[in-house]
Amino acid sequence: PRPILLTRHGESRDNVRGRIGGDSVISDTGELYARKLANFVEKRLKNEKAASIWTSTLQRTILTASPIAGFPKIQWRALDEINAGVCDGMTYEEINKNMPDEYESRKKDKLRYRYPRGESYLDVIQRLEPVIIELERQRAPVVVISHQAVLRALYAYFADRPLKEIPHIEMPLHTIIEIQMGVTGVQEKRYKLM
Ligand code: G3H
């Protein structure tokens, strides 16, 4: 059976500052993860000639993929992080202070809440459909380097988790989730690289 490896990008400069969205580069810690990830992937997929690396179109995932050698890399806009609309680039504290109503509505229903001029989790789940179809079609392993909200949705699909849980699934940085689809169902392994 072929594995699907899911991981968030290495820590970004905006992660360090607590800012959501944006298109920042990765921090030194993020770069260290990128090198560890490359090492892991090159060993784990050594004999997998047809494997591929999928990223979003945002710098932090492309930079995280960059040390990985020997596999084609494909960028998907559908793998970009949830669009926080008018809140893009803000910290949760700033949103709470400047737009308390928005902050409260999101807290009440994180799955359905749509950022003004941005997206909801339901929107993200919907735009991931072509990615999921293509993942299902692949015969070779795929490494997906994406973002917290997107990976919650992808993971929930493969792990068969209910819709309402999706926005709350734990998706730590610097950890690889390996999904194996076999005849007996889905198996999962986690590798915490740092
Ligand atoms: O920048 C967006 C975050 O990765 C999404 O996290 O949906 O828990 O606010 P959240």
Coordinates of C-alpha atoms and ligand atoms in Angstrom, one line a residue:
P1 CA 0.0 0.0 0.0
R2 CA 1.1 3.5 -0.8
P3 CA 1.5 6.1 2.0
I4 CA 0.2 9.6 2.0
L5 CA 2.4 11.9 4.2
L6 CA 0.8 15.0 5.6
T7 CA 2.7 17.8 7.2
R8 CA 2.4 21.5 7.9
H9 CA 5.1 23.9 6.7
G10 CA 8.0 24.5 9.0
E11 CA 7.5 27.3 11.5
S12 CA 7.0 30.6 9.7
R13 CA 8.0 34.1 10.7
D14 CA 4.3 34.9 11.1
N15 CA 3.8 31.8 13.4
V16 CA 6.5 33.3 15.6
R17 CA 4.6 36.6 15.7
G18 CA 1.2 35.0 16.1
R19 CA -0.1 36.4 12.9
I20 CA -2.6 34.4 10.8
G21 CA -2.6 34.2 7.0
G22 CA 0.0 36.2 5.1
D23 CA 2.8 34.8 3.0
S24 CA 5.8 35.0 5.2
V25 CA 9.0 32.9 4.8
I26 CA 10.0 30.3 7.4
S27 CA 12.1 30.9 10.5
D28 CA 15.4 29.4 11.3
T29 CA 13.5 26.7 13.3
G30 CA 11.3 26.2 10.2
E31 CA 14.4 25.7 8.0
L32 CA 15.8 23.1 10.4
Y33 CA 12.5 21.2 10.1
A34 CA 12.7 21.5 6.3
R35 CA 16.1 19.8 6.3
K36 CA 14.9 17.1 8.7
L37 CA 11.8 16.5 6.6
A38 CA 14.0 16.2 3.5
N39 CA 16.1 13.6 5.2
F40 CA 13.1 11.6 6.3
V41 CA 11.3 11.7 3.0
E42 CA 14.4 10.8 1.0
K43 CA 14.9 7.7 3.2
R44 CA 11.2 6.8 3.6
L45 CA 10.5 7.0 -0.2
K46 CA 13.9 5.8 -1.4
N47 CA 12.6 3.2 -3.8
E48 CA 9.4 5.1 -4.8
K49 CA 10.4 6.5 -8.2
A50 CA 6.9 7.8 -8.9
A51 CA 6.3 9.6 -5.6
S52 CA 5.6 13.4 -5.7
I53 CA 5.6 16.4 -3.3
W54 CA 2.6 18.6 -3.2
T55 CA 2.7 22.1 -1.7
S56 CA 0.4 25.1 -1.6
T57 CA 1.3 28.2 -3.6
L58 CA 2.5 30.0 -0.4
Q59 CA 6.2 30.6 0.3
R60 CA 6.2 28.8 3.6
T61 CA 5.3 25.4 2.1
I62 CA 7.5 25.9 -1.0
L63 CA 10.5 26.7 1.2
T64 CA 9.7 23.7 3.4
A65 CA 9.8 21.4 0.3
S66 CA 12.9 23.0 -1.2
P67 CA 15.6 20.8 0.5
I68 CA 13.8 17.6 -0.7
A69 CA 15.7 16.2 -3.7
G70 CA 14.7 13.6 -6.3
F71 CA 10.9 14.0 -6.6
P72 CA 8.7 16.3 -8.7
K73 CA 7.0 19.1 -6.8
I74 CA 3.5 20.3 -7.6
Q75 CA 1.9 23.5 -6.4
W76 CA -1.9 23.6 -5.7
R77 CA -3.8 26.8 -4.9
A78 CA -6.4 24.5 -3.4
L79 CA -3.8 23.6 -0.7
D80 CA -3.4 27.3 0.4
E81 CA -4.3 28.2 4.0
I82 CA -7.9 29.3 4.9
N83 CA -8.4 32.8 3.6
A84 CA -8.9 35.0 6.7
G85 CA -10.2 37.9 4.5
V86 CA -10.1 41.2 6.4
C87 CA -8.4 39.5 9.3
D88 CA -5.4 38.4 7.2
G89 CA -2.2 39.3 8.9
M90 CA -3.8 40.0 12.3
T91 CA -3.2 38.2 15.6
Y92 CA -6.2 36.5 17.4
E93 CA -5.8 39.2 20.1
E94 CA -6.1 42.0 17.6
I95 CA -9.2 40.4 16.0
N96 CA -10.7 40.0 19.5
K97 CA -10.0 43.7 20.3
N98 CA -10.9 45.3 17.0
M99 CA -13.7 43.0 15.8
P100 CA -15.1 41.4 18.9
D101 CA -18.4 40.4 17.1
E102 CA -16.4 38.5 14.4
Y103 CA -14.3 36.9 17.1
E104 CA -17.4 35.7 19.0
S105 CA -19.2 34.4 15.9
R106 CA -16.2 32.4 15.0
K107 CA -15.9 31.0 18.5
K108 CA -19.5 30.0 18.4
D109 CA -19.4 28.1 15.1
K110 CA -15.9 27.8 13.8
L111 CA -16.9 25.3 11.1
R112 CA -19.5 27.6 9.4
Y113 CA -18.0 31.0 10.3
R114 CA -16.8 32.8 7.2
Y115 CA -14.2 35.6 7.6
P116 CA -15.5 38.8 5.9
R117 CA -14.1 38.6 2.3
G118 CA -12.5 35.3 3.2
E119 CA -13.4 31.7 3.8
S120 CA -15.0 29.3 6.3
Y121 CA -13.8 25.8 7.1
L122 CA -16.8 24.6 5.0
D123 CA -15.4 26.6 2.0
V124 CA -12.0 25.0 2.5
I125 CA -13.5 21.5 2.7
Q126 CA -15.3 22.2 -0.6
R127 CA -12.3 23.5 -2.5
L128 CA -10.2 20.4 -1.4
E129 CA -12.4 18.1 -3.4
P130 CA -10.2 18.0 -6.5
V131 CA -7.1 17.4 -4.4
I132 CA -8.8 14.5 -2.6
I133 CA -9.9 13.0 -6.0
E134 CA -6.4 13.2 -7.3
L135 CA -4.9 11.8 -4.0
E136 CA -7.3 8.8 -4.3
R137 CA -6.2 8.3 -7.9
Q138 CA -2.5 8.3 -7.2
R139 CA -0.8 4.9 -7.1
A140 CA 2.5 6.3 -5.8
P141 CA 3.2 8.0 -2.4
V142 CA 2.4 11.6 -2.0
V143 CA 3.9 14.1 0.5
V144 CA 1.4 16.9 1.1
I145 CA 3.0 20.1 2.6
S146 CA 0.3 22.5 3.6
H147 CA -1.3 24.4 6.4
Q148 CA -3.2 23.9 9.6
A149 CA -6.8 24.4 8.5
V150 CA -6.3 22.6 5.2
L151 CA -4.6 19.6 6.8
R152 CA -7.3 19.3 9.4
A153 CA -9.8 18.9 6.6
L154 CA -7.7 16.5 4.6
Y155 CA -6.9 14.4 7.7
A156 CA -10.5 14.2 8.7
Y157 CA -11.4 12.9 5.3
F158 CA -8.9 10.0 5.5
A159 CA -9.3 9.3 9.2
D160 CA -13.1 9.5 8.8
R161 CA -13.6 12.1 11.5
P162 CA -16.9 14.0 11.8
L163 CA -17.4 17.4 10.1
K164 CA -18.0 19.2 13.4
E165 CA -14.6 18.1 14.8
I166 CA -12.6 19.4 11.9
P167 CA -11.8 22.9 13.1
H168 CA -10.6 21.5 16.4
I169 CA -8.3 18.7 15.3
E170 CA -4.8 19.0 16.7
M171 CA -2.3 19.6 13.9
P172 CA 1.1 20.3 15.4
L173 CA 4.0 21.8 13.6
H174 CA 7.1 19.7 12.7
T175 CA 5.2 16.4 12.8
I176 CA 4.5 14.0 9.9
I177 CA 1.2 12.1 9.8
E178 CA 1.6 9.0 7.6
I179 CA -1.7 7.6 6.3
Q180 CA -1.7 4.1 4.8
M181 CA -4.8 2.9 3.0
G182 CA -5.0 -0.9 3.0
V183 CA -7.7 -3.5 2.7
T184 CA -8.3 -3.5 6.4
G185 CA -8.9 0.3 6.5
V186 CA -6.8 3.3 7.2
Q187 CA -3.7 3.0 9.3
E188 CA -1.9 6.0 10.8
K189 CA 1.6 6.7 12.1
R190 CA 3.1 9.9 13.4
Y191 CA 6.7 11.1 13.3
K192 CA 7.5 14.1 15.5
L193 CA 10.8 15.3 14.0
M194 CA 11.4 18.1 16.5
Ligands
G3H1 O1 -3.9 31.0 9.8 C1 -4.8 30.2 10.1 C2 -4.7 29.1 11.0 O2 -3.7 28.1 10.6 C3 -6.0 28.4 11.1 O3 -6.2 28.1 12.5 O4 -8.6 27.9 12.1 O5 -7.6 27.4 14.4 O6 -7.8 29.7 13.5 P1 -7.6 28.3 13.2

